[in-house]
Amino acid sequence: MATLLSPAGLAGADFQLAEPLKDRRVVVAMSGGVDSSVVAALAARSGAEVIGVTLQLYDHGAKAKRVGACCAGQDIRDARAVADRLGFVHHVYDHESRFRDTVIDQFADEYLAGRTPIPCVRCNMGVKFTDLFQLARELGADCLATGHYVRRVMGPEGAELHRAIDPARDQSYFLFATTQEQLDFLRFPLGGLEKSVVREIARDLGLGVAAKPDSQDICFVPDGDYASLVRKLRPDADDQGEIVHVDGTPLGTHKGLIHYTVGQRRGIEVGGQAEPLYVVRLDAATKQVVVGPRRALAVSGARIVEANWLARVEGRPLLAKVRSMAKPVPARVEGDRLLFAAPEYGVAPGQAAVFYSADNETRVLGGGWIDATFSAE
């Protein structure tokens, strides 16, 4: 019977490199967590030369010490300890200023603009894939391997991006902006493994991170209090404004747009209504929180910007996913417009729309950012 670390047991962790692997160099992006540590271990076991790379993205106070963060403080020390145990070189690069400019500041600005940001995608688009991609090339790597739970599948026209085998761990929604050039160079060895197997591999190898908790929430927000961070970065974030019904009726005042998101029901603090109210939209220009009944949340489609395509989508039946936890729904794309087959609820500007093939629901066709929505009413 194959063991986890036998060649048969590692069939799901293929680095997709030409033999002999002893002549190959793999750069592994190491965040200090169990997933990227196991990727590094699998790369080392393959016989390839391994170089671990960690980007220090922030190092301020509680965030650097918090368990379940990444790319700071203790996590960097954990990555280095794994590299030392497995016997390969490990480099740390300071990208804190770039991370602040391209991810943290944009996160704050999006909230002020009444949008719902997804900083994890921006991080993947920028410092993680773009910057690490360049570093790996400069180090002479044959590929850059990461601990993301997605699969790189070779199709008739080249590398394709697919969902992970483990649906509970799939991260394809957050990687829609991966370009074809990046996909050709990237490897995702964990996409064919269950999370439980990954932890078992870490235990079998005696890695100190085997039981380390997974990263939770947004890495640079230590306690999940997004509003507090935005207030710190943008002191005018708490400007009050009106709460207005979709029919134009003023209902009260709010304590700042940063405290609300489209689709929110709790915390609106408006009583005396015939039916429950939801946040329908946020108007940054007038500082208004517009609320209404659930039916007012229904949208027929959205305008997409900054699209990234990994395959043709125009005129093709597809499935669209507009939130990380949402179920993909039938839709089509016409130019820069995403059109749903049936009204969709809770779609907010700032979110990502990610498209999957209707013929092969695991395949990611691309995606883009939701710039505006079209009401179904």
Short mmCIF file of C-alpha atoms in Angstrom, two decimals:
data_model
loop_
_atom_site.label_atom_id
_atom_site.label_comp_id
_atom_site.label_asym_id
_atom_site.label_seq_id
_atom_site.Cartn_x
_atom_site.Cartn_y
_atom_site.Cartn_z
CA MET A 1 0.00 0.00 0.00
CA ALA A 2 1.34 3.45 -0.93
CA THR A 3 2.33 5.73 1.92
CA LEU A 4 1.77 9.47 1.89
CA LEU A 5 5.39 10.13 1.03
CA SER A 6 5.90 7.35 -1.50
CA PRO A 7 5.94 8.20 -5.22
CA ALA A 8 2.41 6.78 -5.57
CA GLY A 9 1.20 8.72 -2.56
CA LEU A 10 2.56 11.97 -3.98
CA ALA A 11 0.87 11.58 -7.36
CA GLY A 12 -1.51 14.40 -6.45
CA ALA A 13 1.40 16.76 -5.75
CA ASP A 14 2.96 16.80 -9.21
CA PHE A 15 5.27 19.74 -9.95
CA GLN A 16 4.76 19.20 -13.69
CA LEU A 17 8.44 19.58 -14.57
CA ALA A 18 10.51 17.70 -17.11
CA GLU A 19 12.68 14.90 -15.80
CA PRO A 20 15.21 14.56 -14.32
CA LEU A 21 14.02 16.66 -11.38
CA LYS A 22 17.53 16.82 -9.96
CA ASP A 23 18.30 19.25 -12.78
CA ARG A 24 15.34 21.50 -11.92
CA ARG A 25 15.18 24.50 -9.57
CA VAL A 26 11.93 25.19 -7.72
CA VAL A 27 11.32 28.48 -5.91
CA VAL A 28 8.67 28.05 -3.21
CA ALA A 29 6.65 30.98 -1.87
CA MET A 30 6.70 30.41 1.89
CA SER A 31 4.25 32.28 4.12
CA GLY A 32 5.19 30.40 7.28
CA GLY A 33 2.02 28.30 7.31
CA VAL A 34 1.55 24.55 6.98
CA ASP A 35 0.48 24.65 3.32
CA SER A 36 3.51 26.39 1.83
CA SER A 37 5.79 24.47 4.21
CA VAL A 38 4.46 21.16 2.87
CA VAL A 39 4.93 22.41 -0.71
CA ALA A 40 8.56 23.12 0.13
CA ALA A 41 8.92 19.68 1.68
CA LEU A 42 7.38 17.98 -1.35
CA ALA A 43 9.68 19.94 -3.65
CA ALA A 44 12.71 18.88 -1.60
CA ARG A 45 11.55 15.24 -1.62
CA SER A 46 11.22 15.36 -5.42
CA GLY A 47 14.98 15.78 -5.77
CA ALA A 48 14.80 19.25 -7.29
CA GLU A 49 16.90 22.12 -5.97
CA VAL A 50 14.67 24.20 -3.69
CA ILE A 51 14.88 27.89 -2.76
CA GLY A 52 12.38 29.25 -0.26
CA VAL A 53 11.28 32.86 -0.59
CA THR A 54 9.23 34.85 1.91
CA LEU A 55 8.00 38.39 1.38
CA GLN A 56 7.79 40.45 4.56
CA LEU A 57 4.59 42.38 3.95
CA TYR A 58 4.09 44.09 7.29
CA ASP A 59 5.55 44.07 10.76
CA HIS A 60 3.47 46.20 13.03
CA GLY A 61 2.63 45.23 16.59
CA ALA A 62 -0.08 42.64 17.16
CA LYS A 63 -0.24 41.62 13.52
CA ALA A 64 3.34 40.36 13.57
CA LYS A 65 2.71 38.20 16.66
CA ARG A 66 -0.82 36.98 15.89
CA VAL A 67 -1.25 33.27 15.19
CA GLY A 68 -2.91 32.69 11.83
CA ALA A 69 -1.42 35.67 10.02
CA CYS A 70 1.14 35.38 7.24
CA CYS A 71 4.30 37.05 5.95
CA ALA A 72 5.30 38.81 9.17
CA GLY A 73 7.10 38.25 12.47
CA GLN A 74 6.69 34.70 13.76
CA ASP A 75 5.56 33.45 10.36
CA ILE A 76 8.89 34.41 8.81
CA ARG A 77 10.70 32.60 11.61
CA ASP A 78 8.52 29.53 11.04
CA ALA A 79 9.33 29.53 7.31
CA ARG A 80 13.03 29.78 8.05
CA ALA A 81 12.85 26.93 10.57
CA VAL A 82 11.23 24.67 7.93
CA ALA A 83 13.93 25.56 5.40
CA ASP A 84 16.65 24.84 7.95
CA ARG A 85 15.11 21.47 8.83
CA LEU A 86 14.78 20.45 5.18
CA GLY A 87 18.19 21.83 4.23
CA PHE A 88 17.52 24.43 1.54
CA VAL A 89 18.23 28.13 1.15
CA HIS A 90 15.62 30.63 2.38
CA HIS A 91 15.45 34.32 1.45
CA VAL A 92 13.33 37.09 2.98
CA TYR A 93 12.53 40.19 0.95
CA ASP A 94 11.06 43.36 2.45
CA HIS A 95 8.03 44.39 0.38
CA GLU A 96 6.21 46.21 3.17
CA SER A 97 6.02 49.59 1.43
CA ARG A 98 4.68 48.09 -1.79
CA PHE A 99 2.14 46.01 0.13
CA ARG A 100 0.98 49.12 1.97
CA ASP A 101 0.64 51.14 -1.24
CA THR A 102 -1.03 48.50 -3.42
CA VAL A 103 -3.11 46.56 -0.90
CA ILE A 104 -3.67 48.29 2.46
CA ASP A 105 -4.16 51.83 1.16
CA GLN A 106 -6.40 50.61 -1.64
CA PHE A 107 -8.41 48.61 0.89
CA ALA A 108 -9.09 51.79 2.86
CA ASP A 109 -9.90 53.84 -0.26
CA GLU A 110 -12.36 51.22 -1.53
CA TYR A 111 -14.29 51.29 1.75
CA LEU A 112 -14.42 55.09 1.63
CA ALA A 113 -15.78 54.87 -1.91
CA GLY A 114 -18.65 52.68 -0.71
CA ARG A 115 -17.24 49.52 -2.29
CA THR A 116 -16.56 46.04 -0.90
CA PRO A 117 -12.82 45.33 -1.34
CA ILE A 118 -11.14 41.92 -1.61
CA PRO A 119 -7.52 42.62 -0.59
CA CYS A 120 -6.47 38.96 -0.92
CA VAL A 121 -7.01 39.14 -4.69
CA ARG A 122 -5.09 42.43 -4.93
CA CYS A 123 -2.24 40.85 -2.99
CA ASN A 124 -2.15 37.85 -5.33
CA MET A 125 -2.27 40.17 -8.36
CA GLY A 126 0.57 42.30 -7.06
CA VAL A 127 3.18 41.45 -4.47
CA LYS A 128 2.62 37.70 -4.43
CA PHE A 129 2.44 36.69 -8.07
CA THR A 130 3.92 39.67 -9.89
CA ASP A 131 6.79 40.37 -7.50
CA LEU A 132 7.48 36.76 -6.57
CA PHE A 133 7.25 35.81 -10.25
CA GLN A 134 10.04 38.28 -11.03
CA LEU A 135 12.15 37.15 -8.06
CA ALA A 136 11.81 33.50 -9.07
CA ARG A 137 12.86 34.31 -12.63
CA GLU A 138 15.88 36.21 -11.33
CA LEU A 139 16.82 33.18 -9.20
CA GLY A 140 16.82 31.00 -12.31
CA ALA A 141 13.81 28.93 -11.30
CA ASP A 142 12.03 26.46 -13.55
CA CYS A 143 8.81 27.24 -11.69
CA LEU A 144 7.33 29.11 -8.73
CA ALA A 145 5.35 26.83 -6.39
CA THR A 146 2.77 28.07 -3.87
CA GLY A 147 0.50 26.54 -1.25
CA HIS A 148 -2.75 27.68 -2.87
CA TYR A 149 -5.54 25.14 -3.23
CA VAL A 150 -6.14 25.22 -6.97
CA ARG A 151 -5.06 22.93 -9.79
CA ARG A 152 -2.99 23.60 -12.88
CA VAL A 153 -4.21 21.21 -15.55
CA MET A 154 -2.63 20.81 -18.97
CA GLY A 155 -5.28 21.12 -21.67
CA PRO A 156 -5.16 20.99 -25.47
CA GLU A 157 -4.19 24.67 -25.64
CA GLY A 158 -1.85 24.80 -22.66
CA ALA A 159 -2.09 25.26 -18.89
CA GLU A 160 -5.58 25.72 -17.43
CA LEU A 161 -6.66 26.86 -13.96
CA HIS A 162 -9.08 24.52 -12.16
CA ARG A 163 -10.71 24.28 -8.76
CA ALA A 164 -9.02 22.24 -6.04
CA ILE A 165 -10.06 18.67 -5.31
CA ASP A 166 -11.01 19.70 -1.75
CA PRO A 167 -14.06 21.98 -2.20
CA ALA A 168 -13.77 23.30 1.35
CA ARG A 169 -10.29 24.63 0.60
CA ASP A 170 -10.69 25.76 -3.03
CA GLN A 171 -9.14 29.21 -3.61
CA SER A 172 -9.87 29.62 -7.33
CA TYR A 173 -12.14 32.64 -6.69
CA PHE A 174 -9.17 34.54 -5.27
CA LEU A 175 -6.86 33.61 -8.15
CA PHE A 176 -9.02 34.67 -11.12
CA ALA A 177 -6.52 37.42 -12.01
CA THR A 178 -3.72 34.91 -12.63
CA THR A 179 -2.51 35.61 -16.16
CA GLN A 180 -1.69 32.95 -18.71
CA GLU A 181 1.99 33.89 -18.51
CA GLN A 182 1.93 33.44 -14.74
CA LEU A 183 0.00 30.17 -15.00
CA ASP A 184 2.62 28.78 -17.36
CA PHE A 185 5.27 29.34 -14.65
CA LEU A 186 3.27 28.65 -11.48
CA ARG A 187 2.72 25.30 -9.80
CA PHE A 188 0.07 24.42 -7.19
CA PRO A 189 1.08 21.01 -5.78
CA LEU A 190 -1.66 20.94 -3.11
CA GLY A 191 -4.61 21.33 -5.48
CA GLY A 192 -4.98 17.57 -5.79
CA LEU A 193 -4.74 16.88 -2.04
CA GLU A 194 -7.18 17.07 0.84
CA LYS A 195 -6.23 19.45 3.65
CA SER A 196 -6.15 16.55 6.12
CA VAL A 197 -3.52 14.84 3.98
CA VAL A 198 -1.41 18.01 3.89
CA ARG A 199 -1.36 18.18 7.70
CA GLU A 200 -0.53 14.48 7.88
CA ILE A 201 2.45 14.99 5.57
CA ALA A 202 3.63 17.85 7.81
CA ARG A 203 3.34 15.60 10.88
CA ASP A 204 5.14 12.71 9.15
CA LEU A 205 8.03 15.04 8.33
CA GLY A 206 8.14 16.48 11.83
CA LEU A 207 7.51 20.05 10.67
CA GLY A 208 6.91 22.43 13.54
CA VAL A 209 4.01 24.05 11.69
CA ALA A 210 2.02 20.81 11.33
CA ALA A 211 -0.66 21.94 13.79
CA LYS A 212 -0.41 25.66 13.10
CA PRO A 213 -3.86 27.27 12.59
CA ASP A 214 -4.81 28.41 9.11
CA SER A 215 -4.77 32.10 8.25
CA GLN A 216 -8.05 33.75 9.11
CA ASP A 217 -9.77 36.87 7.78
CA ILE A 218 -7.55 39.58 6.30
CA CYS A 219 -3.92 39.20 7.34
CA PHE A 220 -3.28 42.88 8.11
CA VAL A 221 -6.42 43.30 10.27
CA PRO A 222 -5.47 41.61 13.57
CA ASP A 223 -8.92 41.48 15.16
CA GLY A 224 -11.26 41.59 12.16
CA ASP A 225 -12.18 45.21 12.92
CA TYR A 226 -11.92 46.62 9.39
CA ALA A 227 -13.57 49.90 10.33
CA SER A 228 -10.94 50.62 12.98
CA LEU A 229 -8.11 50.17 10.46
CA VAL A 230 -9.83 52.36 7.87
CA ARG A 231 -10.40 55.08 10.49
CA LYS A 232 -6.72 54.97 11.38
CA LEU A 233 -5.65 55.31 7.74
CA ARG A 234 -8.40 57.73 6.68
CA PRO A 235 -9.48 59.96 9.62
CA ASP A 236 -12.54 61.26 7.71
CA ALA A 237 -13.96 57.73 7.38
CA ASP A 238 -16.50 58.29 10.17
CA ASP A 239 -18.31 61.14 8.42
CA GLN A 240 -22.01 60.73 9.10
CA GLY A 241 -24.74 60.85 6.49
CA GLU A 242 -28.33 59.95 5.79
CA ILE A 243 -29.97 56.56 5.73
CA VAL A 244 -32.48 56.77 2.88
CA HIS A 245 -35.12 54.30 1.70
CA VAL A 246 -34.99 53.33 -1.97
CA ASP A 247 -38.22 55.28 -2.41
CA GLY A 248 -36.41 58.46 -1.30
CA THR A 249 -37.74 58.64 2.26
CA PRO A 250 -35.14 59.75 4.84
CA LEU A 251 -35.03 57.24 7.71
CA GLY A 252 -32.21 58.45 9.93
CA THR A 253 -28.46 58.98 10.10
CA HIS A 254 -25.55 56.57 9.93
CA LYS A 255 -22.12 56.60 11.56
CA GLY A 256 -19.99 56.31 8.40
CA LEU A 257 -20.11 54.34 5.14
CA ILE A 258 -17.28 52.07 6.31
CA HIS A 259 -19.68 50.35 8.72
CA TYR A 260 -21.96 49.07 5.96
CA THR A 261 -21.83 46.66 3.04
CA VAL A 262 -24.34 45.84 0.32
CA GLY A 263 -26.69 43.06 1.45
CA GLN A 264 -26.22 43.85 5.15
CA ARG A 265 -29.31 43.49 7.34
CA ARG A 266 -28.11 43.73 10.92
CA GLY A 267 -26.83 46.97 12.40
CA ILE A 268 -28.82 49.37 10.22
CA GLU A 269 -30.66 50.56 13.35
CA VAL A 270 -33.83 51.76 11.65
CA GLY A 271 -37.04 50.56 13.22
CA GLY A 272 -40.74 50.84 12.58
CA GLN A 273 -40.68 49.39 9.07
CA ALA A 274 -43.25 47.00 7.62
CA GLU A 275 -40.55 44.60 6.38
CA PRO A 276 -36.86 43.99 7.09
CA LEU A 277 -34.44 46.44 5.49
CA TYR A 278 -31.17 45.66 3.74
CA VAL A 279 -28.36 47.88 2.53
CA VAL A 280 -29.04 48.21 -1.21
CA ARG A 281 -26.23 50.57 -2.16
CA LEU A 282 -23.72 53.04 -0.73
CA ASP A 283 -23.41 56.47 -2.30
CA ALA A 284 -20.00 57.94 -1.50
CA ALA A 285 -20.75 61.25 -3.27
CA THR A 286 -23.75 62.03 -1.04
CA LYS A 287 -22.60 59.86 1.92
CA GLN A 288 -25.98 58.11 1.80
CA VAL A 289 -26.71 54.55 2.86
CA VAL A 290 -29.65 53.47 0.69
CA VAL A 291 -31.79 50.70 2.18
CA GLY A 292 -34.81 48.73 1.08
CA PRO A 293 -36.59 45.36 1.16
CA ARG A 294 -34.78 42.24 -0.01
CA ARG A 295 -36.33 42.41 -3.47
CA ALA A 296 -34.51 45.72 -4.01
CA LEU A 297 -31.21 43.80 -3.81
CA ALA A 298 -31.99 41.82 -6.96
CA VAL A 299 -29.70 42.62 -9.91
CA SER A 300 -29.87 41.41 -13.49
CA GLY A 301 -26.20 41.94 -14.19
CA ALA A 302 -23.07 43.98 -13.63
CA ARG A 303 -20.40 45.95 -15.47
CA ILE A 304 -16.97 44.29 -15.26
CA VAL A 305 -13.63 46.13 -15.33
CA GLU A 306 -9.98 44.98 -15.22
CA ALA A 307 -10.98 41.65 -16.71
CA ASN A 308 -8.51 38.80 -17.02
CA TRP A 309 -9.35 36.01 -19.44
CA LEU A 310 -7.84 32.53 -19.51
CA ALA A 311 -10.20 31.38 -22.27
CA ARG A 312 -12.85 32.76 -24.61
CA VAL A 313 -16.09 33.66 -22.79
CA GLU A 314 -18.06 35.82 -25.22
CA GLY A 315 -21.19 33.95 -26.26
CA ARG A 316 -20.21 30.92 -24.19
CA PRO A 317 -22.45 29.37 -21.50
CA LEU A 318 -20.73 29.86 -18.19
CA LEU A 319 -21.18 30.01 -14.44
CA ALA A 320 -20.50 33.20 -12.50
CA LYS A 321 -19.45 33.43 -8.85
CA VAL A 322 -19.79 36.90 -7.32
CA ARG A 323 -18.74 36.18 -3.73
CA SER A 324 -16.17 33.76 -2.37
CA MET A 325 -18.83 31.70 -0.56
CA ALA A 326 -21.53 32.04 -3.22
CA LYS A 327 -22.69 29.22 -5.46
CA PRO A 328 -21.79 29.77 -9.14
CA VAL A 329 -24.90 30.62 -11.17
CA PRO A 330 -25.68 30.49 -14.93
CA ALA A 331 -24.73 33.69 -16.74
CA ARG A 332 -23.24 35.07 -19.94
CA VAL A 333 -20.81 37.81 -20.87
CA GLU A 334 -21.48 40.48 -23.50
CA GLY A 335 -18.58 42.88 -23.84
CA ASP A 336 -18.00 44.35 -20.38
CA ARG A 337 -21.41 43.23 -19.12
CA LEU A 338 -22.13 40.20 -16.98
CA LEU A 339 -25.78 39.12 -17.39
CA PHE A 340 -27.35 36.62 -14.98
CA ALA A 341 -29.84 34.02 -16.17
CA ALA A 342 -31.93 34.83 -13.06
CA PRO A 343 -31.79 37.78 -10.63
CA GLU A 344 -28.86 37.58 -8.21
CA TYR A 345 -28.80 39.10 -4.71
CA GLY A 346 -26.13 40.87 -2.67
CA VAL A 347 -23.89 41.76 -5.60
CA ALA A 348 -21.70 44.73 -4.66
CA PRO A 349 -19.27 46.99 -6.52
CA GLY A 350 -15.73 46.14 -5.49
CA GLN A 351 -16.38 42.40 -5.43
CA ALA A 352 -14.98 40.06 -8.04
CA ALA A 353 -16.98 38.12 -10.61
CA VAL A 354 -15.24 34.86 -11.45
CA PHE A 355 -16.30 32.72 -14.39
CA TYR A 356 -16.26 28.93 -14.69
CA SER A 357 -17.01 26.76 -17.69
CA ALA A 358 -20.58 25.44 -17.82
CA ASP A 359 -19.25 22.35 -19.60
CA ASN A 360 -16.49 21.69 -17.06
CA GLU A 361 -17.44 23.40 -13.81
CA THR A 362 -13.96 23.08 -12.31
CA ARG A 363 -12.28 25.19 -14.98
CA VAL A 364 -11.71 28.91 -14.35
CA LEU A 365 -12.23 30.98 -17.50
CA GLY A 366 -11.24 34.31 -15.93
CA GLY A 367 -12.98 37.13 -14.15
CA GLY A 368 -13.03 40.82 -13.35
CA TRP A 369 -14.04 43.45 -10.83
CA ILE A 370 -17.65 44.52 -10.42
CA ASP A 371 -17.77 48.25 -11.15
CA ALA A 372 -21.58 48.73 -11.12
CA THR A 373 -24.73 46.63 -10.96
CA PHE A 374 -28.00 46.71 -12.91
CA SER A 375 -31.18 46.53 -10.83
CA ALA A 376 -33.59 43.77 -11.73
CA GLU A 377 -36.57 45.94 -10.72
#
